[in-house]
Amino acid sequence: MNLTGLRFPVIVPFMKCFRHRHAAGALVLVAASLLVGCAAPAPEQQPPPPADPPFRPVATIREVMNSVIDPSIDVVWNSVKTVIDNGTTDHAPAADEDWAEVRRHALIVSEAANLLMMHNRPVAPPGAPSLAPGVELTPEEIRALIDKNPEGWNFYVQQLQDSLKPALAAIDKKDSQALFDVGEKIDETCENCHSVFWYPNAVASSK
Amino acid sequence: MKTKIILVLLAAAALYAVQPAQAHHAFAAEYDVDKPVELKGILTKMEWVNPHGWIYMDVKQPDGTSKHWTVETSGPNQMSRRGLKKADFSDGMTLVVKGYQGKKDPELANGRTLVLPDGRSFYIGSVGGPNDGADR
């Protein structure tokens, strides 16, 4: 094998330094391998695992319901109503401040839905009982249902958020009839979720 | 100013005192399907409001005394779709309500059917109630 006939003019003089041509041939192969190795793409770096979200739940789901969602949605529902009592009186927001107050509570419920979707929020304090033993599940049973079906849980919670959108639109238009009409849909989303996660057996037994 | 604040607080307290609990529970958590009731009485107040309407009525007892009942109904739009309108109510009218008694409050009921003085009858039951045929 005549190495002087190779097409690598830089390498050929270098190889002439070797007295043994087989050793020189092996060196060429090693060098070529190194060149090929350098040209290959580097293996992809694994992205670091996502950091835990910085949220720090303080209240339980039950407390968020009782302290944030219930009082605020009651303001939305009660803002438009008719009372028959020594005559008939229609109630609806009138002044700008009235509408602003209702909007504030509609927003509280909309955003509180995000609190419900935080996966590490307990349903109730450890050992807390069912609020209706024999009808509604215990907090541990509710937690198990949520953990078994987190997509379903988030779906229903987002349904609640979505049901508030027409309420906010009605408020922005100062349309009290539209706000009244959407009240039924909001309650429906509550019932849909509760019948799956809070009292699935009660629904079955009443049919 | 201080007097005004006290009056507002008293008014708010009075409002909450007469309003039944609003938390969302199963029908069977609040009402006893084994305790059906039939109430005939005088309407003292009706709240046409979401998510449920409320009927307040005085029901005369056999001994001549009167009991003040609170009856939960379905949502106002649900009642409207069945033909019952808020204009159908006036205080002082005589109503007949069939329903189920509350588990904790013996003068609270969940209404199933309502009969107006003109004889028209309407289903006023809430979602999740017993399958008793009242909605047919």
Coordinates of C-alpha atoms in Angstrom, one line a residue:
Chain A
M1 CA 0.0 0.0 0.0
N2 CA 1.5 3.3 -1.1
L3 CA 0.4 5.9 1.4
T4 CA 2.1 8.6 -0.6
G5 CA -0.7 8.2 -3.2
L6 CA -3.4 9.2 -0.6
R7 CA -5.4 12.4 -1.1
F8 CA -4.4 13.8 2.3
P9 CA -1.2 15.9 1.5
V10 CA -1.0 17.2 5.1
I11 CA -1.1 13.7 6.6
V12 CA 1.4 12.1 4.2
P13 CA 4.5 13.9 5.3
F14 CA 3.6 13.2 8.9
M15 CA 3.2 9.5 8.2
K16 CA 6.6 9.3 6.6
C17 CA 8.0 9.7 10.1
F18 CA 6.8 6.2 10.9
R19 CA 9.0 3.4 10.0
H20 CA 6.2 0.9 10.1
R21 CA 3.5 1.5 7.5
H22 CA 0.9 -0.6 9.3
A23 CA 1.2 1.6 12.4
A24 CA 0.8 4.6 10.2
G25 CA -2.3 3.2 8.6
A26 CA -3.9 2.6 12.0
L27 CA -3.2 6.1 13.0
V28 CA -5.0 7.4 9.9
L29 CA -8.0 5.3 10.9
V30 CA -8.0 6.6 14.4
A31 CA -7.7 10.2 13.2
A32 CA -10.5 9.7 10.8
S33 CA -12.7 8.2 13.5
L34 CA -12.0 11.2 15.7
L35 CA -12.9 13.6 12.9
V36 CA -16.2 11.8 12.3
G37 CA -16.8 11.8 16.0
C38 CA -16.4 15.5 16.3
A39 CA -18.7 16.1 13.4
A40 CA -21.6 14.1 15.0
P41 CA -24.3 16.1 16.9
A42 CA -23.9 16.2 20.7
P43 CA -26.4 14.1 22.5
E44 CA -29.5 16.2 23.6
Q45 CA -29.4 17.6 27.1
Q46 CA -32.3 16.5 29.3
P47 CA -34.2 19.6 30.5
P48 CA -34.2 20.0 34.2
P49 CA -37.3 18.7 36.0
P50 CA -39.9 21.4 36.5
A51 CA -39.7 23.1 39.8
D52 CA -42.6 22.7 42.2
P53 CA -45.0 25.6 41.7
P54 CA -44.5 28.3 44.3
F55 CA -48.2 28.2 45.5
R56 CA -48.7 27.6 49.2
P57 CA -52.2 26.6 50.0
V58 CA -53.4 27.9 53.3
A59 CA -57.2 27.1 53.2
T60 CA -58.7 23.7 52.4
I61 CA -61.1 23.3 49.5
R62 CA -64.0 23.3 52.0
E63 CA -62.8 26.6 53.3
V64 CA -62.3 28.1 49.9
M65 CA -65.9 27.1 49.1
N66 CA -67.4 28.5 52.4
S67 CA -65.2 31.6 52.7
V68 CA -64.6 32.7 49.2
I69 CA -66.9 31.1 46.6
D70 CA -70.2 30.8 48.4
P71 CA -70.4 34.3 49.9
S72 CA -69.4 35.9 46.5
I73 CA -71.7 33.9 44.3
D74 CA -74.5 34.7 46.7
V75 CA -73.9 38.4 46.0
V76 CA -74.1 37.7 42.3
W77 CA -77.2 35.7 42.6
N78 CA -79.0 38.0 45.0
S79 CA -78.1 41.1 43.0
V80 CA -81.1 40.5 40.7
K81 CA -84.3 39.2 42.2
T82 CA -88.0 40.0 42.8
V83 CA -89.5 40.0 46.3
I84 CA -93.3 39.6 46.7
D85 CA -93.9 41.0 50.2
N86 CA -96.5 43.7 50.7
G87 CA -96.4 44.3 46.9
T88 CA -93.8 43.3 44.4
T89 CA -90.3 44.8 44.4
D90 CA -87.7 44.2 41.7
H91 CA -84.1 44.4 42.8
A92 CA -81.2 45.0 40.4
P93 CA -77.9 46.9 40.5
A94 CA -78.6 50.5 39.5
A95 CA -75.7 52.8 40.3
D96 CA -72.2 52.3 38.9
E97 CA -71.0 51.3 42.3
D98 CA -73.7 48.6 42.5
W99 CA -72.5 47.1 39.3
A100 CA -68.8 47.4 40.4
E101 CA -69.6 45.5 43.6
V102 CA -71.3 42.6 41.7
R103 CA -68.5 42.5 39.2
R104 CA -65.9 42.3 42.0
H105 CA -67.7 39.2 43.4
A106 CA -68.1 37.6 40.0
L107 CA -64.3 38.0 39.5
I108 CA -63.7 36.5 43.0
V109 CA -65.5 33.3 42.0
S110 CA -63.8 33.2 38.6
E111 CA -60.4 33.4 40.1
A112 CA -61.2 31.3 43.1
A113 CA -61.8 28.4 40.7
N114 CA -58.0 28.5 40.1
L115 CA -57.5 27.9 43.8
L116 CA -59.6 24.7 43.5
M117 CA -57.4 23.4 40.7
M118 CA -54.2 23.6 42.8
H119 CA -53.4 19.9 43.2
N120 CA -51.9 20.0 46.6
R121 CA -54.8 21.7 48.4
P122 CA -56.5 19.4 50.9
V123 CA -60.2 18.9 50.8
A124 CA -60.6 19.5 54.6
P125 CA -58.5 19.4 57.7
P126 CA -57.2 15.8 58.6
G127 CA -59.9 13.8 60.2
A128 CA -62.7 16.2 59.3
P129 CA -66.0 14.4 58.9
S130 CA -68.5 14.4 56.0
L131 CA -70.9 17.3 56.3
A132 CA -73.8 14.9 55.7
P133 CA -72.7 11.4 56.8
G134 CA -74.3 8.7 54.7
V135 CA -75.2 11.1 51.9
E136 CA -72.0 13.1 51.1
L137 CA -68.5 11.5 51.0
T138 CA -65.8 12.1 53.6
P139 CA -63.0 14.5 52.7
E140 CA -60.7 11.5 52.2
E141 CA -63.1 9.9 49.8
I142 CA -63.5 13.1 47.9
R143 CA -59.7 13.5 47.7
A144 CA -59.4 10.0 46.4
L145 CA -62.0 10.7 43.6
I146 CA -60.2 13.9 42.7
D147 CA -56.8 12.1 42.6
K148 CA -58.3 9.4 40.5
N149 CA -59.7 11.8 38.0
P150 CA -57.8 15.1 38.1
E151 CA -58.7 15.9 34.5
G152 CA -62.4 15.5 35.3
W153 CA -62.0 17.7 38.4
N154 CA -60.3 20.4 36.4
F155 CA -63.0 20.2 33.7
Y156 CA -65.8 20.8 36.1
V157 CA -63.9 23.6 37.8
Q158 CA -63.3 25.2 34.4
Q159 CA -67.0 24.8 33.7
L160 CA -67.6 27.0 36.7
Q161 CA -65.2 29.6 35.4
D162 CA -66.8 29.5 32.0
S163 CA -70.3 29.9 33.5
L164 CA -69.1 33.2 35.0
K165 CA -68.0 34.6 31.6
P166 CA -71.6 35.5 30.5
A167 CA -72.3 36.9 34.0
L168 CA -69.3 39.2 33.6
A169 CA -70.4 40.2 30.1
A170 CA -73.9 41.0 31.4
I171 CA -72.4 43.0 34.2
D172 CA -70.3 45.0 31.8
K173 CA -73.4 45.7 29.7
K174 CA -75.4 46.5 32.9
D175 CA -78.0 44.0 31.7
S176 CA -79.8 42.8 34.8
Q177 CA -82.0 40.3 32.9
A178 CA -79.1 38.6 31.3
L179 CA -77.3 38.4 34.7
F180 CA -80.5 36.9 36.2
D181 CA -80.8 34.4 33.3
V182 CA -77.2 33.1 33.7
G183 CA -77.7 32.4 37.4
E184 CA -79.3 29.0 36.6
K185 CA -76.2 27.9 34.5
I186 CA -73.9 28.8 37.3
D187 CA -75.8 26.6 39.7
E188 CA -75.9 23.8 37.2
T189 CA -72.1 23.7 37.1
C190 CA -72.0 23.5 40.9
E191 CA -74.5 20.6 40.9
N192 CA -72.7 18.8 38.0
C193 CA -69.4 18.8 39.9
H194 CA -70.8 18.1 43.4
S195 CA -72.8 15.1 42.0
V196 CA -69.6 13.5 40.8
F197 CA -67.2 14.3 43.6
W198 CA -69.3 15.1 46.7
Y199 CA -72.4 12.9 46.6
P200 CA -72.2 10.5 43.7
N201 CA -74.1 7.8 45.6
A202 CA -76.9 10.2 46.7
V203 CA -77.6 11.0 43.0
A204 CA -77.8 7.3 42.2
S205 CA -80.1 6.5 45.1
S206 CA -82.6 9.2 44.2
K207 CA -83.3 7.9 40.8
Chain B
M1 CA -71.9 58.3 61.4
K2 CA -71.5 55.7 64.1
T3 CA -75.3 55.3 64.3
K4 CA -75.4 54.8 60.5
I5 CA -72.8 52.0 60.6
I6 CA -74.7 50.3 63.4
L7 CA -78.0 50.5 61.4
V8 CA -76.2 49.0 58.3
L9 CA -74.8 46.1 60.4
L10 CA -78.2 45.5 62.0
A11 CA -79.8 45.4 58.6
A12 CA -77.2 43.0 57.3
A13 CA -77.7 40.8 60.4
A14 CA -81.4 40.8 59.9
L15 CA -81.0 39.8 56.2
Y16 CA -78.8 36.8 57.1
A17 CA -81.1 35.8 59.9
V18 CA -84.1 35.2 57.7
Q19 CA -82.2 33.6 54.8
P20 CA -81.9 29.9 54.8
A21 CA -78.4 28.3 54.4
Q22 CA -77.1 28.7 50.8
A23 CA -74.3 26.1 50.7
H24 CA -74.7 23.6 48.0
H25 CA -75.7 20.2 49.3
A26 CA -77.3 17.0 48.1
F27 CA -81.1 16.9 48.4
A28 CA -80.9 14.0 50.8
A29 CA -78.5 15.9 53.0
E30 CA -81.1 18.6 53.8
Y31 CA -84.5 17.0 53.3
D32 CA -86.1 13.8 54.5
V33 CA -87.7 11.7 51.7
D34 CA -89.5 9.7 54.4
K35 CA -91.3 12.9 55.6
P36 CA -93.6 14.1 52.9
V37 CA -95.6 17.2 53.9
E38 CA -98.7 18.9 52.4
L39 CA -99.0 22.6 53.4
K40 CA -102.0 24.8 52.9
G41 CA -101.4 28.3 54.0
I42 CA -101.2 32.0 53.3
L43 CA -98.3 33.4 51.3
T44 CA -96.4 36.0 53.4
K45 CA -93.4 36.4 51.1
M46 CA -91.9 35.0 47.9
E47 CA -88.4 35.5 46.7
W48 CA -88.0 35.0 43.0
V49 CA -84.2 34.5 43.1
N50 CA -81.3 32.3 41.9
P51 CA -80.3 29.6 42.5
H52 CA -83.6 28.7 44.2
G53 CA -86.8 30.5 44.9
W54 CA -88.2 30.7 48.4
I55 CA -91.8 30.6 49.5
Y56 CA -92.7 31.8 53.0
M57 CA -96.2 30.9 54.3
D58 CA -98.3 30.8 57.4
V59 CA -99.9 27.4 57.9
K60 CA -102.8 27.1 60.4
Q61 CA -102.5 24.2 62.8
P62 CA -105.5 22.1 64.1
D63 CA -105.2 23.8 67.4
G64 CA -105.7 27.2 65.8
T65 CA -102.2 28.4 66.1
S66 CA -100.1 29.2 63.0
K67 CA -96.6 27.9 61.9
H68 CA -94.4 29.8 59.6
W69 CA -92.9 27.6 56.9
T70 CA -90.1 28.2 54.5
V71 CA -90.3 26.3 51.2
E72 CA -87.4 25.9 48.8
T73 CA -88.3 25.8 45.1
S74 CA -86.4 25.1 41.9
G75 CA -84.7 28.0 40.1
P76 CA -86.9 30.8 38.8
N77 CA -86.1 30.1 35.2
Q78 CA -87.0 26.4 35.6
M79 CA -90.3 27.4 37.1
S80 CA -90.9 29.9 34.2
R81 CA -90.3 27.2 31.6
R82 CA -93.1 25.2 33.3
G83 CA -95.4 28.2 33.0
L84 CA -95.2 29.6 36.6
K85 CA -94.4 33.3 36.6
K86 CA -93.5 35.7 39.4
A87 CA -96.6 37.6 38.5
D88 CA -98.6 34.6 39.6
F89 CA -97.7 35.4 43.2
S90 CA -99.2 37.9 45.5
D91 CA -98.9 38.1 49.3
G92 CA -101.9 37.0 51.1
M93 CA -102.9 34.4 48.5
T94 CA -103.7 30.8 49.6
L95 CA -101.3 28.2 48.4
V96 CA -101.0 24.4 48.6
V97 CA -97.5 23.0 48.6
K98 CA -96.5 19.4 48.6
G99 CA -92.9 18.5 49.4
Y100 CA -90.4 17.0 51.9
Q101 CA -89.6 18.2 55.4
G102 CA -86.2 19.5 56.3
K103 CA -83.9 17.2 58.4
K104 CA -82.7 19.9 60.7
D105 CA -85.4 22.6 60.5
P106 CA -88.9 21.1 61.0
E107 CA -90.5 24.1 59.4
L108 CA -88.4 24.0 56.3
A109 CA -89.5 22.0 53.2
N110 CA -88.4 21.3 49.7
G111 CA -91.4 21.9 47.5
R112 CA -92.4 19.5 44.8
T113 CA -95.7 20.7 43.6
L114 CA -97.5 24.1 44.0
V115 CA -101.2 24.7 43.5
L116 CA -102.4 28.3 43.0
P117 CA -105.8 29.6 44.1
D118 CA -107.1 29.3 40.5
G119 CA -106.3 25.5 40.6
R120 CA -103.3 25.5 38.3
S121 CA -100.6 23.1 39.5
F122 CA -96.9 23.4 38.9
Y123 CA -93.8 21.3 39.5
I124 CA -91.4 23.3 41.6
G125 CA -88.9 20.5 42.6
S126 CA -85.1 20.9 42.8
V127 CA -82.5 18.9 41.0
G128 CA -81.6 15.7 42.8
G129 CA -85.0 15.1 44.5
P130 CA -86.6 11.7 44.8
N131 CA -88.2 10.1 41.8
D132 CA -91.7 10.5 43.1
G133 CA -93.4 11.4 39.8
A134 CA -94.1 14.9 40.9
D135 CA -92.4 16.2 37.7
R136 CA -94.8 14.4 35.3

